[in-house]
Amino acid sequence: MKQSQKLFNHSQWVIPGGVNSPVRAFGSVGGIPLFIQRGRGAQIWDVDGNVYLDYVGSWGPLILGHAHPEVVKAVQRAAEKGLSFGAPTEAELQMASLLVQLVPSMEQVRLVSSGTEATMSAIRVARGFTGRNKIIKFEGCYHGHADSLLVKAGSGALTLGQPSSAGVPEQTVANTLVLEFNNTQNLRETFQREGEHIAAVIIEPVVGNANLICPQDDFLKNLRELCTQYGSVLIFDEVMTGFRVALGGAQALWGIKPDMTTLGKVIGGGLPVGAFGGRRDIMQCVAPLGPVYQAGTLSGNPVAVAAGLATLKLIQAPGFYEKLGATTQALCTGLTQVAVKRGVAFSAQQVGGMFGLYFRTGVPQNYAQALDIDIERFKGFFHAMLAEGVYLAPSAYEAGFVSASHTLADIKKTIAAADVAFAQIV
Ligand SMILES: *Cc1c(COP(=O)(O)O)cnc(C)c1O
C-alpha cells in the first residue's frame, strides 16, 4: 500500500476527513490526497518519493517557491531570538511601514494571523465606522470562513456542494446581500433600494475562489463610485491577489482606491500572517483608539513576520512581476494550444502569477459561467497530469499559482505533460 494511503487511512480516524482544510481531501477529484514530505523551488515530493511540479504553492502564499533560502534563513534567525512576546517588536513596524508604502490606499494597517481574521475584522470595522449593518458580497467570492461571509462562497464550499454552511444561523447572514459579479445594473439597483443601510461592499477584485474571474469593463469603477455616493466602505479582499497579481495588488492594476484592504497569503511567505488596513479615519475606530474591538495573541508574530518581510523584500526586485507574468502567460498559451490540437473545449487566462484553467469555450465572467464546465474532463485531466508529475489544484474551481522559481523549462515540461493528459480525456 502506498504510504500516502496508509497515512490518510490513519488521519481519517483522528482528523475529520483526514485533513485540516476541506479541499485538501481530493473530494472533488476522487482518489486519495498525497501526503507531502518536502518542497524546494517549484517542486514538491510526496511521502512515496514521487516528485511533482507544483502549481498550488500552498494555495497562493509561496510566490518565491518552496523553502526559499533567504526566507528560511530569516525564519531561523528570528526563531533563535524568541518565538513570541505578545509585545510590540520592531519587525512589525517594518512590516506595517512596507505595507502602507506598497499599497498606498492603506494609511494604517493591523496584522493578524489569517485571511479569515483579516476579512472578519474589516467587516466589523466597516460596520462600527458607518453604524450600519448590511454588507454586500458577490457570488463565488470567498472571504474566509467567518459566519457572515459564508454565503455563496466559492471554491471550498463549491467543491463540497455546500453553497453555505450548516451552523450559521439565518440571522447571521440576513444582513449579507449576495450579488452577481460583473453585473453593474444589479449593483446599482441594490444601492438605490438600500444604499443608506449598506456598511460595506467586500469583493475579490479578481475572483480567485471560483476558478479565476476578471472584472469586466467599468465594474470596479462603478462599484467605487456607488460606495462613495452612498457612504459605504469599499473593501478589496486582496488576500489572494495582494502581491500576487502585481506589487500593489489588483487595486494598482485596475487603478481603483478602496477604503479598506485585506491581505494574507503572500505577505506571510508561507507562515500565518494576515492584515487589514485602509483609510486613517476608518482605522482609528479600532481598539485601543476606538470602539471596535479586535485582538490576537499571536498577531504580528516575530517568526511569521520575518518570513513575510523576507518575501516582500525579494518581490520588489526590478522586473519581478514582468517575469512572473510572462512565465504564467507562457503556461496558459501553451496549455490552450495543446488543448486545441487535441480537440478539447478549453480556455485559460492569467493575471500576474495566478491563472485559471476552464474546461469550457471562452473564459467565464461570473460564477454561473465558472460552474458551467466539463467537470468529468477536468477530473480526468487532473489525474493524468498527476501521473505525469504535475500537481494542480485538486478542484476545478480553484485558481492556480506560478512562483518565481518556475522556469520556462518547467512550463515546457508541463505543456508536454498536458499534451499527453488531453489526449487521454478526449
Ligand atoms: C484564502 C482567502 C481568504 C482566507 O484566508 P485564510 O488565511 O485561509 O483564512 C480570504 N479571502 C480570500 C480572497 C482568499 O483567497
Coordinates of C-alpha atoms and ligand atoms in Angstrom, one line a residue:
M1 CA 0.0 0.0 0.0
K2 CA 1.2 3.5 -0.8
Q3 CA 2.5 5.5 2.2
S4 CA 0.1 8.3 1.4
Q5 CA -2.8 5.8 1.5
K6 CA -1.6 4.5 4.9
L7 CA -1.3 8.0 6.4
F8 CA -4.7 9.0 5.0
N9 CA -6.4 6.0 6.5
H10 CA -4.9 6.8 9.9
S11 CA -5.7 10.6 9.5
Q12 CA -9.3 10.0 8.8
W13 CA -9.6 8.4 12.2
V14 CA -8.2 11.3 14.2
I15 CA -8.9 14.3 11.9
P16 CA -12.4 15.0 10.3
G17 CA -12.0 13.9 6.7
G18 CA -8.3 13.3 7.3
V19 CA -7.4 17.0 6.5
N20 CA -7.2 20.3 8.2
S21 CA -8.9 22.2 5.4
P22 CA -11.6 20.6 3.2
V23 CA -10.2 21.0 -0.4
R24 CA -7.1 19.1 0.6
A25 CA -9.1 15.8 0.8
F26 CA -9.3 15.4 -3.0
G27 CA -13.1 15.1 -2.6
S28 CA -14.0 16.7 -5.9
V29 CA -11.4 14.8 -8.0
G30 CA -11.5 11.4 -6.3
G31 CA -8.6 9.3 -5.1
I32 CA -6.6 10.0 -2.0
P33 CA -4.6 13.1 -1.2
L34 CA -0.8 13.0 -1.5
F35 CA 1.0 13.5 1.8
I36 CA 3.8 15.9 1.1
Q37 CA 7.3 15.4 2.7
R38 CA 9.2 18.4 1.4
G39 CA 9.4 21.1 -1.2
R40 CA 12.1 23.0 -3.0
G41 CA 11.6 25.8 -5.5
A42 CA 8.9 24.7 -8.0
Q43 CA 8.9 21.1 -6.8
I44 CA 7.3 19.0 -4.1
W45 CA 8.0 15.4 -3.0
D46 CA 5.4 13.1 -1.6
V47 CA 6.0 10.5 1.1
D48 CA 6.2 7.8 -1.6
G49 CA 9.2 9.5 -3.2
N50 CA 7.4 10.9 -6.2
V51 CA 8.3 14.4 -7.4
Y52 CA 5.8 17.0 -8.9
L53 CA 5.9 20.4 -10.4
D54 CA 3.7 22.3 -8.0
Y55 CA 1.0 24.8 -9.2
V56 CA -0.8 25.1 -5.9
G57 CA 2.0 26.8 -4.0
S58 CA 0.2 26.2 -0.7
W59 CA -2.8 27.9 -2.3
G60 CA -1.1 31.2 -3.0
P61 CA 1.5 32.2 -0.4
L62 CA 4.6 30.7 -2.0
I63 CA 5.3 33.3 -4.6
L64 CA 9.0 32.6 -4.3
G65 CA 8.6 28.8 -4.4
H66 CA 9.2 26.3 -1.7
A67 CA 11.8 26.8 1.0
H68 CA 13.4 29.9 -0.5
P69 CA 16.9 30.0 1.2
E70 CA 16.6 33.7 2.2
V71 CA 13.1 33.2 3.7
V72 CA 14.2 30.1 5.6
K73 CA 17.3 31.9 6.9
A74 CA 15.1 34.9 8.1
V75 CA 12.8 32.5 9.9
Q76 CA 15.8 30.7 11.6
R77 CA 17.3 34.0 12.7
A78 CA 14.0 35.2 14.1
A79 CA 13.3 31.9 15.9
E80 CA 16.6 31.9 17.7
K81 CA 15.7 35.3 19.2
G82 CA 12.4 34.0 20.7
L83 CA 9.1 32.7 19.2
S84 CA 6.6 35.2 20.5
F85 CA 6.4 38.1 23.0
G86 CA 2.9 39.5 22.9
A87 CA 4.6 42.9 23.0
P88 CA 5.5 45.2 20.1
T89 CA 8.6 44.4 18.1
E90 CA 10.5 46.5 15.5
A91 CA 9.9 43.9 12.8
E92 CA 6.1 44.5 13.0
L93 CA 6.7 48.2 12.4
Q94 CA 8.9 47.4 9.4
M95 CA 6.2 45.2 8.0
A96 CA 3.4 47.8 8.5
S97 CA 5.6 50.5 7.0
L98 CA 6.3 48.4 4.0
L99 CA 2.6 47.5 3.5
V100 CA 1.4 51.1 3.6
Q101 CA 4.2 52.1 1.3
L102 CA 3.5 49.4 -1.3
V103 CA -0.4 49.6 -1.0
P104 CA -0.9 53.4 -0.7
S105 CA -4.7 53.1 -0.2
M106 CA -3.8 51.7 3.3
E107 CA -2.8 54.6 5.6
Q108 CA -2.8 52.3 8.6
V109 CA -2.7 48.6 8.9
R110 CA -3.1 45.9 11.6
L111 CA -1.5 42.5 11.4
V112 CA -3.5 39.3 12.2
S113 CA -2.8 35.6 11.6
S114 CA -5.0 34.6 8.7
G115 CA -7.1 35.9 5.8
T116 CA -10.2 34.9 7.6
E117 CA -9.3 37.1 10.6
A118 CA -8.5 40.0 8.3
T119 CA -11.8 40.0 6.4
M120 CA -13.9 39.3 9.6
S121 CA -12.2 42.3 11.3
A122 CA -12.5 44.6 8.3
I123 CA -16.3 43.9 8.2
R124 CA -16.6 44.7 11.9
V125 CA -14.6 47.9 11.5
A126 CA -16.7 49.0 8.5
R127 CA -19.9 48.4 10.5
G128 CA -18.5 50.2 13.5
F129 CA -17.4 53.1 11.4
T130 CA -20.7 53.5 9.5
G131 CA -23.1 52.5 12.2
R132 CA -24.8 50.3 9.5
N133 CA -25.4 46.6 9.4
K134 CA -25.8 45.4 5.8
I135 CA -23.0 44.2 3.7
I136 CA -22.8 43.2 0.0
K137 CA -20.7 40.4 -1.3
F138 CA -20.6 38.7 -4.7
E139 CA -21.3 35.2 -5.8
G140 CA -18.3 33.0 -6.0
C141 CA -16.1 35.3 -3.9
Y142 CA -14.6 33.6 -0.8
H143 CA -13.6 35.8 2.1
G144 CA -12.6 33.2 4.6
H145 CA -14.9 31.2 6.9
A146 CA -16.4 33.8 9.2
D147 CA -20.1 33.3 9.6
S148 CA -21.5 36.4 8.0
L149 CA -19.4 35.8 4.8
L150 CA -20.2 32.1 4.2
V151 CA -22.9 32.7 1.6
K152 CA -22.2 31.5 -2.0
A153 CA -18.6 31.5 -1.0
G154 CA -16.8 29.9 -4.0
S155 CA -14.4 27.0 -4.3
G156 CA -14.2 25.3 -0.9
A157 CA -18.0 25.4 -0.4
L158 CA -18.5 24.7 -4.1
T159 CA -16.2 21.7 -4.1
L160 CA -18.3 20.2 -1.3
G161 CA -21.5 21.1 -2.9
Q162 CA -22.4 23.3 0.0
P163 CA -23.2 26.8 -1.1
S164 CA -23.2 27.9 2.5
S165 CA -22.6 26.1 5.8
A166 CA -24.5 24.3 8.5
G167 CA -24.0 26.0 11.8
V168 CA -24.5 29.5 10.5
P169 CA -27.7 31.0 11.9
E170 CA -30.0 32.6 9.3
Q171 CA -30.0 35.9 11.3
T172 CA -26.2 36.0 10.9
V173 CA -26.4 36.1 7.1
A174 CA -29.7 38.1 7.0
N175 CA -27.5 41.2 6.6
T176 CA -25.4 39.8 3.8
L177 CA -26.7 40.6 0.3
V178 CA -25.2 38.4 -2.4
L179 CA -25.0 39.9 -5.9
E180 CA -23.7 38.7 -9.3
F181 CA -20.1 39.6 -10.1
N182 CA -19.6 41.9 -13.1
N183 CA -23.3 42.9 -13.0
T184 CA -23.3 46.7 -12.6
Q185 CA -27.1 47.0 -13.2
N186 CA -27.9 44.7 -10.3
L187 CA -25.4 46.5 -8.1
R188 CA -26.9 50.0 -9.0
E189 CA -30.4 48.8 -8.2
T190 CA -29.4 47.4 -4.9
F191 CA -27.8 50.6 -3.9
Q192 CA -30.8 52.6 -5.0
R193 CA -33.0 50.4 -2.9
E194 CA -31.0 50.1 0.3
G195 CA -27.8 52.2 -0.1
E196 CA -28.1 54.0 3.2
H197 CA -28.1 50.7 5.1
I198 CA -25.0 49.3 3.5
A199 CA -22.0 49.4 5.7
A200 CA -19.6 47.8 3.3
V201 CA -19.1 46.0 0.0
I202 CA -16.5 43.3 0.1
I203 CA -15.1 41.9 -3.1
E204 CA -12.2 39.9 -4.6
P205 CA -11.3 42.4 -7.3
V206 CA -10.1 39.4 -9.4
V207 CA -12.0 36.4 -8.2
G208 CA -9.7 33.6 -7.4
N209 CA -12.0 31.3 -5.5
A210 CA -14.4 30.4 -8.3
N211 CA -11.7 29.5 -10.6
L212 CA -10.4 32.9 -11.9
I213 CA -12.8 35.6 -13.0
C214 CA -11.6 39.1 -14.2
P215 CA -13.6 42.3 -13.6
Q216 CA -15.1 43.5 -16.8
D217 CA -15.3 47.0 -18.3
D218 CA -16.0 49.5 -15.6
F219 CA -17.4 47.2 -13.0
L220 CA -14.9 48.1 -10.3
K221 CA -15.0 51.8 -11.2
N222 CA -18.8 51.8 -10.9
L223 CA -18.6 50.0 -7.6
R224 CA -16.1 52.6 -6.3
E225 CA -18.5 55.4 -7.4
L226 CA -21.5 53.9 -5.8
C227 CA -19.7 53.2 -2.5
T228 CA -18.6 56.9 -2.4
Q229 CA -22.1 58.2 -3.3
Y230 CA -23.8 56.1 -0.5
G231 CA -21.0 56.4 2.1
S232 CA -20.4 52.6 2.1
V233 CA -16.9 51.3 2.9
L234 CA -15.4 49.5 -0.2
I235 CA -13.3 46.6 1.0
F236 CA -10.9 45.0 -1.5
D237 CA -10.2 41.5 -0.3
E238 CA -6.7 41.1 -1.7
V239 CA -5.8 38.1 0.5
M240 CA -5.1 36.2 -2.7
T241 CA -4.4 39.0 -5.3
G242 CA -2.2 41.1 -3.0
F243 CA 1.4 40.9 -4.1
R244 CA 0.3 38.1 -6.4
V245 CA -1.1 39.9 -9.5
A246 CA 1.2 43.0 -9.1
L247 CA 3.3 44.7 -6.4
G248 CA 0.4 47.0 -5.5
G249 CA -2.2 44.2 -5.9
A250 CA -5.3 44.3 -8.1
Q251 CA -6.1 47.9 -7.0
A252 CA -2.9 49.0 -8.7
L253 CA -3.6 47.1 -11.9
W254 CA -7.2 48.4 -12.2
G255 CA -6.4 51.9 -10.7
I256 CA -9.1 51.8 -8.0
K257 CA -8.6 53.0 -4.5
P258 CA -10.6 51.0 -2.0
D259 CA -11.4 52.3 1.5
M260 CA -10.1 49.2 3.1
T261 CA -7.9 46.3 2.0
T262 CA -7.4 42.8 3.4
L263 CA -4.2 40.9 2.9
G264 CA -2.8 37.4 3.7
K265 CA -1.2 34.5 1.8
V266 CA 1.9 36.1 0.1
I267 CA 2.5 38.6 3.0
G268 CA 3.4 35.7 5.3
G269 CA 5.6 34.0 2.7
G270 CA 4.2 30.6 3.9
L271 CA 3.8 31.4 7.6
P272 CA 0.5 32.7 9.1
V273 CA 0.2 36.4 8.5
G274 CA -2.9 38.4 7.5
A275 CA -3.5 42.1 7.6
F276 CA -6.4 44.6 7.3
G277 CA -6.0 48.3 6.7
G278 CA -7.2 51.4 5.0
R279 CA -8.2 55.0 5.4
R280 CA -6.8 56.5 8.6
D281 CA -10.2 57.8 9.7
I282 CA -11.7 54.3 9.4
M283 CA -8.8 52.5 11.1
Q284 CA -8.9 55.0 14.0
C285 CA -12.1 53.1 15.0
V286 CA -10.1 50.1 16.0
A287 CA -9.3 49.4 19.7
P288 CA -7.4 50.7 21.7
L289 CA -8.1 54.0 19.9
G290 CA -11.7 53.4 19.0
P291 CA -14.8 51.4 20.0
V292 CA -14.3 48.4 17.6
Y293 CA -12.6 45.5 19.4
Q294 CA -10.0 43.4 17.6
A295 CA -7.1 41.4 19.1
G296 CA -4.8 38.4 18.7
T297 CA -2.4 36.6 21.0
L298 CA -0.1 35.8 18.1
S299 CA -0.8 38.8 15.9
G300 CA 2.4 40.1 14.4
N301 CA 4.3 37.0 15.5
P302 CA 8.0 37.7 15.0
V303 CA 8.8 34.4 13.2
A304 CA 5.9 34.8 10.8
V305 CA 6.7 38.5 10.2
A306 CA 10.3 37.6 9.4
A307 CA 9.1 35.2 6.7
G308 CA 6.8 37.9 5.4
L309 CA 9.5 40.6 5.4
A310 CA 12.0 38.4 3.6
T311 CA 9.4 37.6 0.9
L312 CA 8.3 41.2 0.5
K313 CA 11.9 42.3 0.1
L314 CA 12.6 39.8 -2.7
I315 CA 9.4 40.5 -4.7
Q316 CA 10.4 44.2 -5.0
A317 CA 13.3 43.3 -7.3
P318 CA 13.0 45.1 -10.6
G319 CA 11.2 43.1 -13.3
F320 CA 9.9 40.5 -10.8
Y321 CA 6.3 40.7 -11.8
E322 CA 7.0 41.1 -15.5
K323 CA 8.9 37.8 -15.4
L324 CA 6.3 36.1 -13.2
G325 CA 3.5 37.3 -15.5
A326 CA 5.4 36.2 -18.7
T327 CA 6.0 32.7 -17.2
T328 CA 2.4 32.3 -16.3
Q329 CA 1.3 33.6 -19.7
A330 CA 3.5 31.1 -21.4
L331 CA 1.8 28.3 -19.4
C332 CA -1.7 29.5 -20.3
T333 CA -0.9 29.9 -24.0
G334 CA 0.9 26.6 -24.2
L335 CA -1.9 24.7 -22.5
T336 CA -4.6 26.3 -24.7
Q337 CA -2.6 25.3 -27.8
V338 CA -2.3 21.6 -27.0
A339 CA -5.9 21.6 -25.9
V340 CA -7.0 22.9 -29.3
K341 CA -4.7 20.4 -31.0
R342 CA -6.4 17.6 -29.1
G343 CA -9.9 18.9 -29.7
V344 CA -10.7 19.7 -26.1
A345 CA -13.1 22.6 -25.3
F346 CA -10.7 24.6 -23.0
S347 CA -9.6 28.1 -22.2
A348 CA -7.1 29.7 -19.9
Q349 CA -6.1 33.2 -18.6
Q350 CA -3.7 34.7 -16.1
V351 CA -3.3 37.8 -14.1
G352 CA 0.3 38.2 -12.8
G353 CA 1.2 34.9 -11.1
M354 CA -2.3 33.5 -10.9
F355 CA -4.2 31.6 -13.6
G356 CA -7.5 30.0 -14.4
L357 CA -8.0 26.8 -16.5
Y358 CA -11.5 26.2 -17.8
F359 CA -12.9 23.1 -19.4
R360 CA -15.3 25.3 -21.5
T361 CA -15.0 27.5 -24.6
G362 CA -14.4 31.1 -23.5
V363 CA -13.3 32.4 -20.1
P364 CA -16.1 32.9 -17.5
Q365 CA -17.3 36.3 -16.5
N366 CA -19.4 35.3 -13.5
Y367 CA -20.0 32.5 -11.0
A368 CA -22.6 30.7 -13.1
Q369 CA -20.3 30.6 -16.1
A370 CA -17.4 29.4 -13.9
L371 CA -19.6 26.5 -12.8
D372 CA -20.5 25.7 -16.4
I373 CA -17.6 23.5 -17.2
D374 CA -17.0 19.8 -18.2
I375 CA -16.2 18.6 -14.7
E376 CA -15.6 15.0 -15.7
R377 CA -12.9 16.1 -18.2
F378 CA -11.3 18.2 -15.5
K379 CA -11.1 15.2 -13.2
G380 CA -9.6 13.0 -15.9
F381 CA -7.1 15.8 -16.7
F382 CA -6.2 16.3 -13.1
H383 CA -5.3 12.7 -12.5
A384 CA -3.5 12.4 -15.9
M385 CA -1.4 15.4 -15.0
L386 CA -0.6 14.0 -11.6
A387 CA 0.6 10.8 -13.3
E388 CA 2.8 12.9 -15.5
G389 CA 4.3 14.7 -12.4
V390 CA 2.3 17.9 -12.4
Y391 CA 0.4 18.8 -9.2
L392 CA -2.6 21.0 -10.0
A393 CA -5.2 22.2 -7.5
P394 CA -7.5 19.2 -6.8
S395 CA -10.6 21.2 -7.7
A396 CA -12.0 22.6 -10.9
Y397 CA -13.0 25.8 -9.1
E398 CA -9.6 27.0 -7.8
A399 CA -7.1 29.4 -9.3
G400 CA -3.6 28.1 -9.9
F401 CA -0.3 29.7 -8.9
V402 CA 3.1 30.1 -10.6
S403 CA 6.1 31.0 -8.5
A404 CA 9.3 32.9 -9.3
S405 CA 11.1 29.6 -9.2
H406 CA 9.1 28.1 -12.1
T407 CA 11.4 28.2 -15.2
L408 CA 10.4 28.2 -18.8
A409 CA 11.8 24.7 -18.9
D410 CA 9.3 23.8 -16.2
I411 CA 6.5 25.3 -18.3
K412 CA 7.6 23.3 -21.3
K413 CA 7.6 20.1 -19.3
T414 CA 4.1 21.0 -18.0
I415 CA 2.8 21.6 -21.5
A416 CA 4.3 18.3 -22.8
A417 CA 2.5 16.6 -19.8
A418 CA -0.8 18.3 -20.7
D419 CA -0.4 17.1 -24.3
V420 CA -0.4 13.5 -23.0
A421 CA -3.2 14.3 -20.5
F422 CA -5.5 16.0 -23.0
A423 CA -5.1 13.0 -25.4
Q424 CA -6.3 10.7 -22.6
I425 CA -9.5 12.6 -21.9
V426 CA -11.0 13.1 -25.4
Ligands
LIG1 C1 -7.6 32.5 1.2 C2 -8.5 33.6 1.2 C3 -9.1 34.1 2.4 C4 -9.0 33.3 3.7 O1 -7.7 33.3 4.1 P1 -7.2 32.2 5.2 O2 -5.8 32.6 5.5 O3 -7.4 30.9 4.5 O4 -8.1 32.3 6.4 C5 -9.9 35.2 2.3 N1 -10.1 35.9 1.2 C6 -9.5 35.5 0.0 C7 -9.8 36.2 -1.2 C8 -8.8 34.3 0.0 O5 -8.3 33.9 -1.2

